[in-house]
mmCIF file with all atom_site columns, C-alpha atoms in Angstrom:
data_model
loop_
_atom_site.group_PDB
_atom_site.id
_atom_site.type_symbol
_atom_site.label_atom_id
_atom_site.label_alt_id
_atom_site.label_comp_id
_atom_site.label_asym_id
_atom_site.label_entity_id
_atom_site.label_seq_id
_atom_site.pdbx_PDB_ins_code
_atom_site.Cartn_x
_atom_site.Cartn_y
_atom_site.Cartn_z
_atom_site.occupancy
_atom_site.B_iso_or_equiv
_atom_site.pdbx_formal_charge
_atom_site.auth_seq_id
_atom_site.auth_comp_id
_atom_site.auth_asym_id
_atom_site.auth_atom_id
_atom_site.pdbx_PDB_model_num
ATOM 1   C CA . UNK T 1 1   ? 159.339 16.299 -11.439 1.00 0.00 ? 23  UNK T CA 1
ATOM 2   C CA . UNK T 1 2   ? 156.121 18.644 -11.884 1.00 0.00 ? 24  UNK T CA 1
ATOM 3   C CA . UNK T 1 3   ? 155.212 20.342 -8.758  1.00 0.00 ? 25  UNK T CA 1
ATOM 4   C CA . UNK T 1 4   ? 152.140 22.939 -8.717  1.00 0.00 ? 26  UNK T CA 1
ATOM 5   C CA . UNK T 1 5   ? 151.119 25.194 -5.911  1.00 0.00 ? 27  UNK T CA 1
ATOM 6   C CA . UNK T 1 6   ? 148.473 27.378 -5.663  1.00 0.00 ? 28  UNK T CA 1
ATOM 7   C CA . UNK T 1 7   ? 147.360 30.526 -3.775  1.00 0.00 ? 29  UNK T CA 1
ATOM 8   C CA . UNK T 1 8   ? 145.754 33.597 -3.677  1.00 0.00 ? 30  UNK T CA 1
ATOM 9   C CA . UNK T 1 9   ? 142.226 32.263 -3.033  1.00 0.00 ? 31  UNK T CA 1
ATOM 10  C CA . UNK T 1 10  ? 139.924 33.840 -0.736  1.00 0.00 ? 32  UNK T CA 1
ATOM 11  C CA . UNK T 1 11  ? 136.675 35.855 -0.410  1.00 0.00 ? 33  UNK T CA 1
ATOM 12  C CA . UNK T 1 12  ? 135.476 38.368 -1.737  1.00 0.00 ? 34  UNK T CA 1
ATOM 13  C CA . UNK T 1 13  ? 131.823 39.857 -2.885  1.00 0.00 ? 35  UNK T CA 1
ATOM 14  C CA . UNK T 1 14  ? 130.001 39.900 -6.398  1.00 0.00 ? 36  UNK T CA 1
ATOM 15  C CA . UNK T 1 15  ? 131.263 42.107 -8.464  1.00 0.00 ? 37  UNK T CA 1
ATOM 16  C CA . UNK T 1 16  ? 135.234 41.919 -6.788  1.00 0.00 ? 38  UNK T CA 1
ATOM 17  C CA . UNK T 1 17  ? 138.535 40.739 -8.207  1.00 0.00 ? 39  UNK T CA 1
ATOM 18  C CA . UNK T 1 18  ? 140.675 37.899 -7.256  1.00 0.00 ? 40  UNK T CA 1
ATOM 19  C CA . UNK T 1 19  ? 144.023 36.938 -8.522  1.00 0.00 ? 41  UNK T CA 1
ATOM 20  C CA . UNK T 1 20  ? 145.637 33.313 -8.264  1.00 0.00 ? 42  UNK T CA 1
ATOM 21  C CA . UNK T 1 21  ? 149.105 32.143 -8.786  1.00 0.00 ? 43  UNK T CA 1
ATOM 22  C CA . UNK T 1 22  ? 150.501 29.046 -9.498  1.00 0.00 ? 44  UNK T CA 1
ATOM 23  C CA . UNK T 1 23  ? 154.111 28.145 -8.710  1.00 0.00 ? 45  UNK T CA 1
ATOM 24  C CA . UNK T 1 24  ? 154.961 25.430 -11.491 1.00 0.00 ? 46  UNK T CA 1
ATOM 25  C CA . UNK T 1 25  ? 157.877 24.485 -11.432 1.00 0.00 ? 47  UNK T CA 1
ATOM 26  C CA . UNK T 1 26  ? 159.739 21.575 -13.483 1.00 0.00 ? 48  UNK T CA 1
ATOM 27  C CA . UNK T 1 27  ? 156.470 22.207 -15.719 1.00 0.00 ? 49  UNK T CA 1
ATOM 28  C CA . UNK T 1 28  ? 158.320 24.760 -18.924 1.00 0.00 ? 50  UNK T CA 1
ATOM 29  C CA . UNK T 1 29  ? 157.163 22.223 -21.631 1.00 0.00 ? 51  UNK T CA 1
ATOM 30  C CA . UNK T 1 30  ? 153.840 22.236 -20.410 1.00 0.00 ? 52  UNK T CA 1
ATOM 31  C CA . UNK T 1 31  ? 150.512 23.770 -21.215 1.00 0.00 ? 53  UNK T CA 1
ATOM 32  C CA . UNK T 1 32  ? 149.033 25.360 -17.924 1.00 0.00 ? 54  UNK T CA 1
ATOM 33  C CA . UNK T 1 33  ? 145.856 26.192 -17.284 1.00 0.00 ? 55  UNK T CA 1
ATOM 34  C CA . UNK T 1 34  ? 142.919 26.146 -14.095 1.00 0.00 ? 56  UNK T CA 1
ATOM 35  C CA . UNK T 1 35  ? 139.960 24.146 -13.290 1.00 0.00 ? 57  UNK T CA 1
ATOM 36  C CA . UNK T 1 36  ? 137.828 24.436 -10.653 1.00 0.00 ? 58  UNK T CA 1
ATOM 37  C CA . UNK T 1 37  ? 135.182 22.121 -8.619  1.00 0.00 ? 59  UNK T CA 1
ATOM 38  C CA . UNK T 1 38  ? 132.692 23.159 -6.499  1.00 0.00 ? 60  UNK T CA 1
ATOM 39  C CA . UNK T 1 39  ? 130.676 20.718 -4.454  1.00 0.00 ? 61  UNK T CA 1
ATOM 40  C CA . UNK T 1 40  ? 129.007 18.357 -5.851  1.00 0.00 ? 62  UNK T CA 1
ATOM 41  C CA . UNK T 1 41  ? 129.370 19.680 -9.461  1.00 0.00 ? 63  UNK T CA 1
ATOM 42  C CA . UNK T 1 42  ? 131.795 17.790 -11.843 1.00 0.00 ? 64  UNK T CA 1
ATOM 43  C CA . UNK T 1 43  ? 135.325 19.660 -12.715 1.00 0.00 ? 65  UNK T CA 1
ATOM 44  C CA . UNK T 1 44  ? 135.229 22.676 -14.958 1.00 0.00 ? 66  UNK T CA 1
ATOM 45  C CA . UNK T 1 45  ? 138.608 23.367 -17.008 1.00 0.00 ? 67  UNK T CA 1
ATOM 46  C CA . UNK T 1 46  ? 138.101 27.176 -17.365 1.00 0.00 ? 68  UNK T CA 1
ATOM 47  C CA . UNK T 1 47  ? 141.725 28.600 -19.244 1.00 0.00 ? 69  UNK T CA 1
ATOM 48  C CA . UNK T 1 48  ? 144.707 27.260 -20.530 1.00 0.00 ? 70  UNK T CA 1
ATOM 49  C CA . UNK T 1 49  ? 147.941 28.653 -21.534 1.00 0.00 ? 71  UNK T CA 1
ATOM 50  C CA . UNK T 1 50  ? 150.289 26.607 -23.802 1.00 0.00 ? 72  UNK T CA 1
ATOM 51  C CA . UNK T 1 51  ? 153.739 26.911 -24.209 1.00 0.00 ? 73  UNK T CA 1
ATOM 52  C CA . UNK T 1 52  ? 154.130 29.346 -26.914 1.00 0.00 ? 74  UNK T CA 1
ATOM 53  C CA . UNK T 1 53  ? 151.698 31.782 -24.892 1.00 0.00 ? 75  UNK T CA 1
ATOM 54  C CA . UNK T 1 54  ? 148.559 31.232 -26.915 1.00 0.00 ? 76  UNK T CA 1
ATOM 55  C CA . UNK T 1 55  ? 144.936 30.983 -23.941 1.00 0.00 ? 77  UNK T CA 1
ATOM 56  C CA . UNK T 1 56  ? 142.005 29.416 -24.159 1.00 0.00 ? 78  UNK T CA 1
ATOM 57  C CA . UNK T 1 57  ? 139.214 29.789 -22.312 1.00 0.00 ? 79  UNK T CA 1
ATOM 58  C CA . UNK T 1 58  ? 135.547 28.482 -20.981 1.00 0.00 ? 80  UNK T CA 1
ATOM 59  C CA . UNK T 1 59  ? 132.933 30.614 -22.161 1.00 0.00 ? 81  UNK T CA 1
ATOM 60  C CA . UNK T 1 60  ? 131.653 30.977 -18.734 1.00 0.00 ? 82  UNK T CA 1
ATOM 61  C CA . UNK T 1 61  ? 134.356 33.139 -18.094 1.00 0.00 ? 83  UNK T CA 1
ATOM 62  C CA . UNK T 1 62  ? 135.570 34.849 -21.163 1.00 0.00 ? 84  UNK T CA 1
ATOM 63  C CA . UNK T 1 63  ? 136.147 38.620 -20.692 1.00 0.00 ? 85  UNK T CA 1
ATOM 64  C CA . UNK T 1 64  ? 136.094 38.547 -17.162 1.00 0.00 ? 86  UNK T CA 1
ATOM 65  C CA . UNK T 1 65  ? 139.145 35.987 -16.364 1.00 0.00 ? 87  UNK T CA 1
ATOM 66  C CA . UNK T 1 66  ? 142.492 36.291 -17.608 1.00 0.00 ? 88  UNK T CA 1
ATOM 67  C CA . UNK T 1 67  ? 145.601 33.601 -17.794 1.00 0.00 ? 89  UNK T CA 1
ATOM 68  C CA . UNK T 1 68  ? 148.908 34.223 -18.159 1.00 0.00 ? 90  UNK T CA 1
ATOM 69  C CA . UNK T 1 69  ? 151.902 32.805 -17.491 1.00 0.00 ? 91  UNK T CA 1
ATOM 70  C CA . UNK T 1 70  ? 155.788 34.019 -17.333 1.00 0.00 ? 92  UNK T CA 1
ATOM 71  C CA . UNK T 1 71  ? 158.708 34.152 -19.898 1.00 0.00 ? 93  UNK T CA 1
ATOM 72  C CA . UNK T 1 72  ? 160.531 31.604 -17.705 1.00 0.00 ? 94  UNK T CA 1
ATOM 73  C CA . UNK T 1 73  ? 157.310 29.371 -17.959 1.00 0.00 ? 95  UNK T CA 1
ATOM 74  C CA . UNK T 1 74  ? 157.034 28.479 -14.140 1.00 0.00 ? 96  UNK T CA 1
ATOM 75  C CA . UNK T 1 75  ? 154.502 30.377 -13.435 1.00 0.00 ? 97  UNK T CA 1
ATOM 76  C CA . UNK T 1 76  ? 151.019 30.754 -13.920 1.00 0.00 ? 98  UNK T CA 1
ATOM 77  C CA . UNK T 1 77  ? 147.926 33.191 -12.946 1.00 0.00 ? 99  UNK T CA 1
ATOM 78  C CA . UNK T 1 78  ? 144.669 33.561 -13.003 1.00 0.00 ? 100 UNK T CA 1
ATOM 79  C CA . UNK T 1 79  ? 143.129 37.300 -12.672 1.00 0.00 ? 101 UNK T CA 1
ATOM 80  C CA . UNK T 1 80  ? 139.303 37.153 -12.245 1.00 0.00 ? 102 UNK T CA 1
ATOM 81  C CA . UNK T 1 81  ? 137.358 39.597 -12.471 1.00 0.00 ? 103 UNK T CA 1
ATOM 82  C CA . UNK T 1 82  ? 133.746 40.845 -12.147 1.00 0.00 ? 104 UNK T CA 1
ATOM 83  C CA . UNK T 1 83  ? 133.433 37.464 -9.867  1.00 0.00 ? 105 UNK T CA 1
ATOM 84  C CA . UNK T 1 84  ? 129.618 36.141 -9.427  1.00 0.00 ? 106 UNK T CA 1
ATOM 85  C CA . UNK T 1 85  ? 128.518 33.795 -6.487  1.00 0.00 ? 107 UNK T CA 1
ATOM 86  C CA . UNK T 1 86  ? 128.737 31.045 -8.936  1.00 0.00 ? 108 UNK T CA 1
ATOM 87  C CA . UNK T 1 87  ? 132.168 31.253 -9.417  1.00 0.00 ? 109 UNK T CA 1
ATOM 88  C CA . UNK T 1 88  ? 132.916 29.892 -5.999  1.00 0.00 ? 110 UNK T CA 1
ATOM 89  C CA . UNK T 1 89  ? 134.656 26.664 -6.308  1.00 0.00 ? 111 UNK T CA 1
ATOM 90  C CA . UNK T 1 90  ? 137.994 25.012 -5.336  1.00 0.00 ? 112 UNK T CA 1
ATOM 91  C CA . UNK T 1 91  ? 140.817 26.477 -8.242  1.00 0.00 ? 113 UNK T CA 1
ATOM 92  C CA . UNK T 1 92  ? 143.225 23.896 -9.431  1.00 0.00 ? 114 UNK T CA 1
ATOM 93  C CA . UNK T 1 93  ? 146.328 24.677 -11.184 1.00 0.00 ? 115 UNK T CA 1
ATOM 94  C CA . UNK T 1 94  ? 147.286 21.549 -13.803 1.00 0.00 ? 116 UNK T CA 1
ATOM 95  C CA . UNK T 1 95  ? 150.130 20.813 -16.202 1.00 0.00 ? 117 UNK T CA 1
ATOM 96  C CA . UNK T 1 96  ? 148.921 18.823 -19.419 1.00 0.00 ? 118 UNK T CA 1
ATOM 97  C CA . UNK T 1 97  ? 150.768 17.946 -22.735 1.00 0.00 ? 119 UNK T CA 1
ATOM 98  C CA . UNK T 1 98  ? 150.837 21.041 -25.138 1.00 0.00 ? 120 UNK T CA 1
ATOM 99  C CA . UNK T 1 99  ? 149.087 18.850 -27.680 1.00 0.00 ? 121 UNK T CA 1
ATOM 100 C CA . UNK T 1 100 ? 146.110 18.653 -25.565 1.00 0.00 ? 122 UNK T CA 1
ATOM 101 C CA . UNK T 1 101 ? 146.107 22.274 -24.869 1.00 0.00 ? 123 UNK T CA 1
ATOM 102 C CA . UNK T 1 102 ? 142.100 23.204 -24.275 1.00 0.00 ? 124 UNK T CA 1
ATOM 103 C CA . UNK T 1 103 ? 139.956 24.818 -21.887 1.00 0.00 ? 125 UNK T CA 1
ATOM 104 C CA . UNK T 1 104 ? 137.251 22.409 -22.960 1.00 0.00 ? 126 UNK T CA 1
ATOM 105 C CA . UNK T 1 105 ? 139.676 19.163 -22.623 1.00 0.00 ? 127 UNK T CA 1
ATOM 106 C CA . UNK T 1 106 ? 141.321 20.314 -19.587 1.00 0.00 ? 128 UNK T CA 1
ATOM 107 C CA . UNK T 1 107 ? 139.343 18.980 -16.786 1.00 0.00 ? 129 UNK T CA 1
ATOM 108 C CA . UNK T 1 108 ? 140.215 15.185 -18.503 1.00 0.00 ? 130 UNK T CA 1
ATOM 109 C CA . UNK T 1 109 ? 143.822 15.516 -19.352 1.00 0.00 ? 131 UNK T CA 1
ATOM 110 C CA . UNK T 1 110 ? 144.658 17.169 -15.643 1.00 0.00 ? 132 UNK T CA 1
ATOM 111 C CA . UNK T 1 111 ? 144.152 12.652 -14.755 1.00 0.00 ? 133 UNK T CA 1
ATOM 112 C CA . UNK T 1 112 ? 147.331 12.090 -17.284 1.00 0.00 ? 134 UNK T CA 1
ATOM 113 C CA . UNK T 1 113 ? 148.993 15.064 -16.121 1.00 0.00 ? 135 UNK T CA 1
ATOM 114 C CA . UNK T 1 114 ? 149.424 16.926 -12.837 1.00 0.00 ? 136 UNK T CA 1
ATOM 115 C CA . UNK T 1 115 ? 147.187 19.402 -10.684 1.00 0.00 ? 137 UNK T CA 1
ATOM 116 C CA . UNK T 1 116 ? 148.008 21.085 -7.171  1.00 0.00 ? 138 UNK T CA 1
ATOM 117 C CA . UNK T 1 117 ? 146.169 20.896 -3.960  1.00 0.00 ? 139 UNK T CA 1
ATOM 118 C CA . UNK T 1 118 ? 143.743 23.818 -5.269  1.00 0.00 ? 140 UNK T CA 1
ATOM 119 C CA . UNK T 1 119 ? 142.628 27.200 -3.509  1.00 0.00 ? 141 UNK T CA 1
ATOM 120 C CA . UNK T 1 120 ? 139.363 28.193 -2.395  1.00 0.00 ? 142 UNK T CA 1
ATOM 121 C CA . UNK T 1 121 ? 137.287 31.031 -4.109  1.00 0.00 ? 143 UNK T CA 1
ATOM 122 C CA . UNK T 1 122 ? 134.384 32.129 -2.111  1.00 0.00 ? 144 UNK T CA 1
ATOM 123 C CA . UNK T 1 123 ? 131.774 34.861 -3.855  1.00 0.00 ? 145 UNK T CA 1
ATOM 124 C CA . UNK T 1 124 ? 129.157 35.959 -1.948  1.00 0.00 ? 146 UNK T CA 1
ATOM 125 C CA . UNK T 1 125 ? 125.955 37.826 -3.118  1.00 0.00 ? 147 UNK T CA 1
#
């Protein structure tokens, strides 16, 4: 049984640093990765992390987010950096097969796999 929780949102101004954690457990085969959703906008996978440790990530927030997960594979972060006010959202942790392992793909395969009850990130200007 995959269970994912997430924390570490908050608020914080342009420019700050936020770091999220996932606790995912029964989820060591999986790829891991976060999407977000802010309101009214459709879901936006933003980094993955497969199983052998290789990341991708959106462009929208290569070189200022980071993923990473730990040797015993159950759990997962997200350090962001330089954060904008467009980067406010609600951050979902999700487990996906490690075939499907994508950034891009994420946001799809998090309906055939499994996603937590997501954190809130608030930027403001």
């Amino acid at each position: 049984q995959v269970r994912l929780v997430e924390s570490g949102g908050g608020s914080v101004q342009a420019g700050g640093s936020l770091r999220l954690s996932c606790a995912a457990s029964g989820a060591s085969l999986h790829c891991l990765g976060w999407f977000r959703q802010a309101p009214g906008k459709e879901r936006e996978g933003l980094a993955t992390v497969n199983t052998d440790g290789s990341t991708t990530y959106a462009d929208s927030v290569k070189g200022r987010f980071t993923a990473s997960r730990d040797n015993t594979k159950t759990a997962l972060w997200l350090q962001m950096n330089s954060l904008k006010p467009e980067d406010t959202a609600t951050y979902y942790c999700a487990a996906v097969s490690p075939l499907y392992c994508d950034a891009g793909s994420l946001s799809v395969q998090a309906d055939y796999g499994y996603f937590g009850q997501g954190t809130q990130v608030t930027v403001s200007s």
